[in-house]
Amino acid sequence: MQTLKLVAVSAGLSAPSSTRLLADRLLQAARYRLAEQEYAVDVEVVELRDLAVDIAKNFVTGFPSAALQEAIDKVTGADGVIAVTPVFTASYSGLFKSFFDLIDPAALTGTPVLVAATGGTARHSLVLDHALRPLFAYLRALVVPTAVYAASEDWGSGGDEYTEGLPARIIRAGNEFADTVAGRPARRAEDDEIVPFEKQLADLRLD
């Protein structure tokens, strides 16, 4: 049985936080879907609030701490990533962006990513499309179609005839994410190796 690794990155600052709760719910939905397809699933959550000082020091020194490097390795080595941030000033949080600034731009190439956000009002839901999707497009990740935004009033709401409730949106996004992860070819070590441009040119000359 193939084991798939799913990692959720939560940028919530409080403990507990709605951001972490949303990350857990999305992980659970994806895990159930993959279990139905007879995959073994290994899930982990990276809490950025615990790495805030390490992230700041990395920008100053240029070197990650052991804990920060471990978190980066978990994310870049995952078969799928769930990225959840609270909304600050109509965009992702500075802590969230700072962490992904430390990820090599090629390290998430082709990796399925489910984006999600939490906020106090539904007016900030566009953050999913104007901030989160462009960030992961730049990182060349494969962002699944359905993203999830959870405003304060969404928790415990079943929705109405016009709008799906939060639980339904979580299940739909989790299913899409799981199906994308399951359909992605297994990573091979040689695929992850970046060939320098100069070597590519040299190989062409030899031909």
Backbone as CSV, one residue per row, in Angstrom:
resi,resn,N_x,N_y,N_z,CA_x,CA_y,CA_z,C_x,C_y,C_z
1,MET,0.842,-1.195,0.000,0.000,0.000,0.000,0.879,1.247,0.000
2,GLN,0.597,2.155,-0.936,1.373,3.383,-1.037,0.989,4.350,0.073
3,THR,2.002,4.951,0.702,1.766,5.946,1.747,1.979,7.336,1.179
4,LEU,0.989,8.203,1.352,1.072,9.577,0.892,1.270,10.502,2.087
5,LYS,2.113,11.504,1.900,2.404,12.450,2.970,1.676,13.766,2.710
6,LEU,0.808,14.160,3.638,0.099,15.425,3.561,0.579,16.322,4.691
7,VAL,0.890,17.563,4.363,1.341,18.527,5.365,0.473,19.768,5.290
8,ALA,-0.034,20.201,6.431,-0.781,21.452,6.512,0.098,22.501,7.178
9,VAL,0.103,23.693,6.599,0.825,24.822,7.179,-0.212,25.788,7.737
10,SER,-0.172,26.000,9.040,-1.122,26.881,9.709,-0.402,28.118,10.236
11,ALA,-0.904,29.301,9.821,-0.276,30.547,10.266,-1.081,31.239,11.352
12,GLY,-1.956,30.513,12.018,-2.716,31.089,13.115,-1.802,31.507,14.258
13,LEU,-2.150,32.604,14.922,-1.293,33.119,15.987,-1.769,32.756,17.385
14,SER,-3.043,32.499,17.535,-3.562,32.160,18.857,-3.591,30.645,19.045
15,ALA,-3.827,30.218,20.263,-3.918,28.792,20.569,-5.071,28.567,21.544
16,PRO,-6.165,27.949,21.104,-6.392,27.441,19.751,-6.746,28.566,18.785
17,SER,-6.739,28.252,17.489,-7.073,29.255,16.486,-8.019,28.658,15.444
18,SER,-8.839,29.506,14.848,-9.729,29.036,13.787,-8.928,28.617,12.563
19,THR,-7.750,29.212,12.376,-6.890,28.840,11.259,-6.420,27.394,11.401
20,ARG,-5.972,27.032,12.596,-5.547,25.646,12.830,-6.737,24.705,12.726
21,LEU,-7.900,25.127,13.207,-9.089,24.282,13.134,-9.453,24.005,11.681
22,LEU,-9.385,25.035,10.839,-9.701,24.833,9.424,-8.683,23.902,8.777
23,ALA,-7.409,24.067,9.113,-6.376,23.176,8.580,-6.647,21.726,8.968
24,ASP,-7.018,21.506,10.214,-7.307,20.143,10.683,-8.505,19.546,9.957
25,ARG,-9.552,20.354,9.755,-10.757,19.860,9.071,-10.452,19.495,7.618
26,LEU,-9.660,20.307,6.961,-9.303,20.019,5.568,-8.424,18.774,5.472
27,LEU,-7.488,18.632,6.387,-6.668,17.421,6.423,-7.529,16.183,6.632
28,GLN,-8.480,16.291,7.538,-9.361,15.167,7.828,-10.176,14.774,6.605
29,ALA,-10.714,15.754,5.893,-11.511,15.468,4.702,-10.663,14.781,3.634
30,ALA,-9.451,15.278,3.427,-8.574,14.686,2.421,-8.156,13.270,2.836
31,ARG,-7.902,13.111,4.117,-7.475,11.788,4.597,-8.584,10.753,4.416
32,TYR,-9.815,11.122,4.707,-10.941,10.204,4.519,-11.070,9.806,3.052
33,ARG,-10.937,10.798,2.160,-11.064,10.516,0.731,-9.983,9.563,0.258
34,LEU,-8.754,9.785,0.696,-7.656,8.912,0.280,-7.790,7.518,0.882
35,ALA,-8.324,7.437,2.099,-8.542,6.131,2.725,-9.571,5.324,1.927
36,GLU,-10.564,6.008,1.386,-11.559,5.338,0.546,-10.908,4.740,-0.697
37,GLN,-9.826,5.353,-1.145,-9.101,4.862,-2.319,-7.974,3.915,-1.929
38,GLU,-7.967,3.528,-0.653,-7.043,2.521,-0.120,-5.586,3.004,-0.123
39,TYR,-5.398,4.278,0.191,-4.058,4.807,0.414,-3.812,4.907,1.914
40,ALA,-2.586,4.623,2.320,-2.168,4.952,3.676,-1.767,6.422,3.664
41,VAL,-2.102,7.155,4.714,-1.864,8.593,4.732,-1.124,8.990,5.996
42,ASP,-0.042,9.745,5.803,0.731,10.300,6.915,0.481,11.806,6.918
43,VAL,-0.096,12.329,8.008,-0.429,13.747,8.047,0.363,14.454,9.148
44,GLU,0.768,15.694,8.855,1.467,16.523,9.826,1.012,17.967,9.676
45,VAL,1.108,18.724,10.762,0.775,20.142,10.734,1.997,20.938,11.156
46,VAL,2.352,21.940,10.370,3.439,22.864,10.712,2.795,24.126,11.267
47,GLU,3.012,24.402,12.538,2.474,25.596,13.199,3.514,26.710,13.104
48,LEU,3.230,27.709,12.290,4.214,28.775,12.085,4.413,29.650,13.319
49,ARG,3.405,29.737,14.187,3.550,30.558,15.389,4.713,30.064,16.254
50,ASP,4.979,28.765,16.205,6.085,28.207,16.979,7.443,28.471,16.330
51,LEU,7.423,28.918,15.075,8.671,29.130,14.337,8.917,30.602,14.028
52,ALA,8.090,31.489,14.583,8.160,32.911,14.225,9.548,33.504,14.464
53,VAL,10.130,33.243,15.623,11.460,33.789,15.936,12.507,33.179,15.015
54,ASP,12.420,31.881,14.777,13.383,31.214,13.898,13.312,31.769,12.480
55,ILE,12.096,32.056,12.002,11.938,32.618,10.658,12.596,33.993,10.584
56,ALA,12.366,34.828,11.600,12.973,36.163,11.618,14.495,36.073,11.659
57,LYS,15.031,35.176,12.472,16.491,35.026,12.576,17.085,34.546,11.254
58,ASN,16.337,33.698,10.525,16.830,33.204,9.248,17.054,34.350,8.258
59,PHE,16.146,35.341,8.278,16.307,36.480,7.376,17.536,37.316,7.743
60,VAL,17.866,37.340,9.026,19.004,38.140,9.476,20.328,37.396,9.263
61,THR,20.345,36.110,9.593,21.593,35.348,9.544,21.799,34.602,8.229
62,GLY,20.690,34.292,7.561,20.797,33.501,6.335,20.847,32.015,6.574
63,PHE,20.683,31.603,7.843,20.748,30.184,8.173,19.510,29.779,8.977
64,PRO,18.850,28.690,8.591,17.679,28.233,9.348,18.095,27.444,10.582
65,SER,17.288,27.530,11.618,17.491,26.670,12.785,17.120,25.245,12.410
66,ALA,17.457,24.304,13.279,17.130,22.905,13.004,15.619,22.711,12.886
67,ALA,14.860,23.385,13.771,13.406,23.239,13.744,12.811,23.826,12.466
68,LEU,13.325,24.981,12.047,12.827,25.600,10.823,13.185,24.767,9.605
69,GLN,14.398,24.257,9.555,14.798,23.418,8.427,13.941,22.158,8.354
70,GLU,13.615,21.603,9.515,12.759,20.415,9.542,11.378,20.741,8.974
71,ALA,10.838,21.906,9.329,9.527,22.308,8.820,9.579,22.510,7.304
72,ILE,10.621,23.160,6.816,10.775,23.372,5.375,10.865,22.034,4.644
73,ASP,11.623,21.106,5.209,11.779,19.788,4.590,10.452,19.032,4.558
74,LYS,9.653,19.180,5.600,8.346,18.521,5.611,7.463,19.036,4.483
75,VAL,7.467,20.344,4.310,6.608,20.957,3.288,7.092,20.595,1.890
76,THR,8.385,20.744,1.644,8.905,20.478,0.303,8.933,18.993,-0.035
77,GLY,8.879,18.134,0.982,8.881,16.697,0.737,7.506,16.071,0.731
78,ALA,6.463,16.876,0.891,5.104,16.350,0.976,4.550,16.007,-0.400
79,ASP,3.614,15.068,-0.423,2.892,14.755,-1.654,1.784,15.775,-1.904
80,GLY,1.363,16.467,-0.864,0.365,17.510,-0.993,0.439,18.441,0.201
81,VAL,0.160,19.735,-0.036,0.276,20.750,1.016,-1.045,21.506,1.137
82,ILE,-1.490,21.688,2.372,-2.643,22.533,2.676,-2.105,23.777,3.364
83,ALA,-2.351,24.939,2.782,-1.804,26.189,3.304,-2.934,27.089,3.786
84,VAL,-2.929,27.401,5.084,-4.031,28.165,5.685,-3.469,29.368,6.435
85,THR,-4.018,30.533,6.147,-3.552,31.763,6.794,-4.723,32.596,7.290
86,PRO,-4.539,33.325,8.384,-5.530,34.348,8.741,-5.346,35.543,7.806
87,VAL,-6.391,36.326,7.639,-6.308,37.512,6.789,-5.913,38.704,7.636
88,PHE,-4.820,39.366,7.230,-4.368,40.594,7.861,-4.277,41.674,6.778
89,THR,-4.980,42.783,6.979,-4.945,43.901,6.033,-5.215,43.421,4.606
90,ALA,-6.276,42.642,4.463,-6.773,42.178,3.164,-5.819,41.253,2.419
91,SER,-4.882,40.604,3.132,-3.980,39.678,2.468,-3.532,38.610,3.471
92,TYR,-2.615,37.751,3.024,-2.092,36.737,3.934,-1.241,37.420,5.006
93,SER,-1.011,36.716,6.088,-0.239,37.297,7.176,1.233,37.393,6.797
94,GLY,1.951,38.307,7.460,3.382,38.438,7.212,4.144,37.185,7.587
95,LEU,3.722,36.503,8.646,4.377,35.270,9.065,4.224,34.197,7.994
96,PHE,3.031,34.090,7.428,2.766,33.111,6.367,3.667,33.385,5.171
97,LYS,3.690,34.644,4.716,4.501,34.998,3.552,5.987,34.802,3.833
98,SER,6.436,35.162,5.030,7.852,35.023,5.360,8.304,33.569,5.299
99,PHE,7.450,32.653,5.759,7.814,31.235,5.705,7.971,30.777,4.265
100,PHE,7.016,31.119,3.425,7.096,30.653,2.041,8.157,31.403,1.245
101,ASP,8.602,32.560,1.733,9.752,33.231,1.123,11.023,32.414,1.309
102,LEU,11.042,31.540,2.302,12.224,30.721,2.573,12.219,29.413,1.783
103,ILE,11.118,29.139,1.080,11.028,27.927,0.272,11.684,28.185,-1.080
104,ASP,12.554,27.287,-1.506,13.162,27.418,-2.829,12.057,27.492,-3.885
105,PRO,12.147,28.448,-4.826,11.073,28.633,-5.804,10.742,27.404,-6.638
106,ALA,11.674,26.448,-6.740,11.420,25.240,-7.526,10.997,24.049,-6.669
107,ALA,11.019,24.206,-5.347,10.829,23.048,-4.468,9.403,22.520,-4.449
108,LEU,8.428,23.356,-4.793,7.027,22.909,-4.790,6.486,22.710,-6.198
109,THR,7.361,22.655,-7.179,6.921,22.494,-8.564,6.057,21.242,-8.721
110,GLY,4.817,21.432,-9.199,3.924,20.307,-9.431,3.263,19.732,-8.199
111,THR,3.575,20.265,-7.022,2.984,19.748,-5.786,1.549,20.251,-5.635
112,PRO,0.578,19.359,-5.429,-0.796,19.813,-5.202,-0.885,20.646,-3.922
113,VAL,-1.537,21.801,-4.019,-1.693,22.694,-2.877,-3.150,23.121,-2.774
114,LEU,-3.698,23.017,-1.579,-5.040,23.506,-1.275,-4.879,24.760,-0.432
115,VAL,-5.412,25.888,-0.910,-5.282,27.145,-0.174,-6.565,27.455,0.585
116,ALA,-6.393,28.047,1.764,-7.535,28.389,2.605,-7.173,29.571,3.486
117,ALA,-8.196,30.250,3.976,-7.959,31.418,4.819,-9.110,31.596,5.792
118,THR,-8.828,32.304,6.873,-9.846,32.623,7.868,-9.843,34.129,8.109
119,GLY,-11.008,34.654,8.479,-11.110,36.073,8.758,-12.386,36.400,9.489
120,GLY,-12.485,37.639,9.934,-13.646,38.039,10.720,-14.877,38.307,9.893
121,THR,-14.707,38.583,8.599,-15.837,38.913,7.747,-15.660,38.301,6.369
122,ALA,-16.769,37.994,5.720,-16.730,37.390,4.392,-16.202,38.342,3.333
123,ARG,-16.094,39.625,3.646,-15.616,40.603,2.658,-14.179,40.346,2.238
124,HIS,-13.435,39.584,3.052,-12.037,39.324,2.730,-11.830,38.026,1.954
125,SER,-12.898,37.398,1.507,-12.764,36.090,0.857,-11.971,36.155,-0.452
126,LEU,-11.913,37.323,-1.081,-11.159,37.448,-2.330,-9.654,37.268,-2.134
127,VAL,-9.209,37.240,-0.884,-7.788,37.000,-0.619,-7.329,35.679,-1.240
128,LEU,-8.245,34.728,-1.367,-7.896,33.433,-1.943,-7.403,33.582,-3.377
129,ASP,-8.065,34.463,-4.137,-7.735,34.604,-5.558,-6.728,35.706,-5.852
130,HIS,-6.747,36.795,-5.073,-5.826,37.879,-5.413,-4.493,37.798,-4.677
131,ALA,-4.368,36.908,-3.687,-3.105,36.799,-2.950,-2.564,35.367,-2.914
132,LEU,-3.381,34.417,-2.466,-2.872,33.059,-2.258,-2.594,32.325,-3.565
133,ARG,-3.522,32.372,-4.502,-3.287,31.665,-5.766,-2.052,32.204,-6.504
134,PRO,-1.878,33.521,-6.622,-0.668,34.017,-7.288,0.630,33.603,-6.588
135,LEU,0.610,33.553,-5.264,1.808,33.144,-4.529,2.228,31.731,-4.921
136,PHE,1.272,30.805,-4.931,1.630,29.419,-5.230,1.781,29.164,-6.721
137,ALA,1.183,30.024,-7.551,1.465,29.951,-8.983,2.924,30.318,-9.235
138,TYR,3.412,31.328,-8.510,4.821,31.709,-8.627,5.730,30.548,-8.220
139,LEU,5.321,29.806,-7.188,6.108,28.663,-6.726,5.893,27.423,-7.590
140,ARG,5.093,27.579,-8.647,4.843,26.511,-9.625,4.149,25.294,-9.025
141,ALA,3.385,25.535,-7.970,2.597,24.464,-7.369,1.320,24.257,-8.185
142,LEU,0.672,23.130,-7.954,-0.581,22.813,-8.622,-1.717,23.121,-7.643
143,VAL,-2.310,24.312,-7.766,-3.345,24.744,-6.831,-4.687,24.152,-7.250
144,VAL,-5.359,23.439,-6.346,-6.632,22.797,-6.690,-7.720,23.852,-6.883
145,PRO,-8.730,23.551,-7.687,-9.737,24.560,-8.036,-10.485,25.165,-6.849
146,THR,-10.901,24.333,-5.900,-11.702,24.839,-4.792,-10.811,25.281,-3.638
147,ALA,-10.953,26.538,-3.251,-10.287,27.072,-2.064,-11.365,27.322,-1.009
148,VAL,-10.956,27.470,0.233,-11.929,27.614,1.321,-11.615,28.861,2.139
149,TYR,-12.617,29.710,2.289,-12.514,30.861,3.180,-13.551,30.688,4.279
150,ALA,-13.132,30.865,5.515,-14.028,30.719,6.660,-14.079,32.014,7.448
151,ALA,-15.214,32.707,7.360,-15.438,33.888,8.191,-15.965,33.447,9.550
152,SER,-15.990,34.352,10.490,-16.426,34.004,11.850,-17.821,33.402,11.857
153,GLU,-18.712,33.964,11.008,-20.099,33.484,11.014,-20.276,32.139,10.320
154,ASP,-19.238,31.660,9.616,-19.350,30.389,8.897,-19.292,29.180,9.819
155,TRP,-18.629,29.342,10.954,-18.489,28.201,11.859,-19.847,27.845,12.453
156,GLY,-20.260,26.601,12.236,-21.550,26.154,12.740,-22.705,26.457,11.819
157,SER,-22.413,27.075,10.649,-23.477,27.415,9.708,-23.624,26.332,8.658
158,GLY,-24.861,25.970,8.362,-25.118,24.960,7.342,-25.372,25.544,5.974
159,GLY,-25.274,26.875,5.837,-25.524,27.509,4.559,-27.005,27.658,4.270
160,ASP,-27.322,28.017,3.025,-28.718,28.166,2.609,-28.847,27.676,1.173
161,GLU,-29.991,27.996,0.527,-30.202,27.483,-0.827,-29.272,28.117,-1.853
162,TYR,-28.615,29.209,-1.487,-27.735,29.905,-2.422,-26.259,29.632,-2.168
163,THR,-25.903,29.322,-0.938,-24.498,29.196,-0.561,-24.265,27.926,0.234
164,GLU,-23.228,27.166,-0.154,-22.852,25.983,0.610,-22.342,26.388,1.991
165,GLY,-22.664,25.593,2.997,-22.116,25.830,4.319,-20.652,25.434,4.370
166,LEU,-19.965,25.864,5.417,-18.539,25.577,5.551,-18.230,24.078,5.519
167,PRO,-18.981,23.217,6.221,-18.660,21.780,6.163,-18.698,21.218,4.740
168,ALA,-19.670,21.641,3.940,-19.773,21.150,2.559,-18.595,21.635,1.725
169,ARG,-18.173,22.892,1.954,-17.044,23.426,1.197,-15.743,22.723,1.582
170,ILE,-15.611,22.398,2.860,-14.423,21.675,3.326,-14.351,20.299,2.674
171,ILE,-15.471,19.596,2.634,-15.494,18.260,2.043,-15.178,18.325,0.553
172,ARG,-15.797,19.282,-0.152,-15.550,19.397,-1.593,-14.085,19.717,-1.875
173,ALA,-13.521,20.665,-1.139,-12.115,21.021,-1.345,-11.195,19.864,-0.971
174,GLY,-11.488,19.206,0.143,-10.673,18.069,0.573,-10.692,16.936,-0.434
175,ASN,-11.863,16.687,-1.024,-11.975,15.633,-2.034,-11.177,15.979,-3.293
176,GLU,-11.295,17.222,-3.747,-10.542,17.647,-4.931,-9.037,17.534,-4.683
177,PHE,-8.625,17.986,-3.518,-7.211,17.934,-3.159,-6.720,16.492,-3.116
178,ALA,-7.478,15.624,-2.459,-7.088,14.220,-2.345,-7.006,13.554,-3.711
179,ASP,-7.980,13.829,-4.578,-7.968,13.233,-5.913,-6.770,13.720,-6.724
180,THR,-6.391,14.981,-6.533,-5.229,15.524,-7.238,-3.945,14.877,-6.730
181,VAL,-3.835,14.729,-5.413,-2.658,14.072,-4.836,-2.554,12.631,-5.321
182,ALA,-3.680,11.912,-5.318,-3.684,10.501,-5.720,-3.351,10.340,-7.200
183,GLY,-3.713,11.328,-8.010,-3.486,11.229,-9.445,-2.139,11.717,-9.898
184,ARG,-1.365,12.275,-8.976,-0.041,12.799,-9.338,0.979,11.679,-9.361
185,PRO,1.828,11.616,-10.396,2.869,10.582,-10.433,3.778,10.687,-9.213
186,ALA,4.232,9.540,-8.744,5.137,9.520,-7.585,6.410,10.285,-7.893
187,ARG,6.906,11.002,-6.907,8.150,11.749,-7.079,9.322,10.799,-7.229
188,ARG,10.216,11.171,-8.122,11.483,10.445,-8.245,12.614,11.404,-7.931
189,ALA,13.654,10.888,-7.325,14.758,11.747,-6.890,15.345,12.516,-8.068
190,GLU,15.447,11.837,-9.250,16.060,12.516,-10.378,15.177,13.644,-10.901
191,ASP,13.874,13.579,-10.662,12.983,14.647,-11.098,13.185,15.906,-10.276
192,ASP,13.630,15.742,-9.043,13.798,16.877,-8.148,15.132,17.588,-8.363
193,GLU,16.031,16.960,-9.128,17.350,17.558,-9.339,17.255,18.671,-10.371
194,ILE,17.764,19.832,-10.051,17.756,20.961,-10.966,19.060,20.962,-11.749
195,VAL,18.966,20.854,-13.064,20.151,20.848,-13.909,20.510,22.285,-14.261
196,PRO,21.723,22.749,-13.932,22.125,24.115,-14.255,22.001,24.396,-15.744
197,PHE,21.652,25.658,-16.063,21.441,26.038,-17.452,22.711,25.838,-18.283
198,GLU,23.871,26.119,-17.681,25.124,25.964,-18.401,25.356,24.506,-18.818
199,LYS,24.967,23.569,-17.938,25.130,22.147,-18.264,24.180,21.741,-19.377
200,GLN,22.945,22.299,-19.339,22.002,21.990,-20.415,22.559,22.451,-21.761
201,LEU,23.150,23.645,-21.790,23.739,24.145,-23.028,24.911,23.274,-23.485
202,ALA,25.727,22.832,-22.520,26.868,21.986,-22.850,26.402,20.662,-23.449
203,ASP,25.343,20.087,-22.881,24.798,18.832,-23.398,24.288,19.017,-24.820
204,LEU,23.673,20.161,-25.092,23.180,20.419,-26.459,24.329,20.508,-27.459
205,ARG,25.431,21.128,-27.029,26.591,21.263,-27.926,27.193,19.884,-28.245
206,LEU,27.179,18.995,-27.243,27.741,17.656,-27.454,26.905,16.894,-28.467
207,ASP,25.589,17.141,-28.488,24.732,16.450,-29.442,24.998,16.950,-30.862
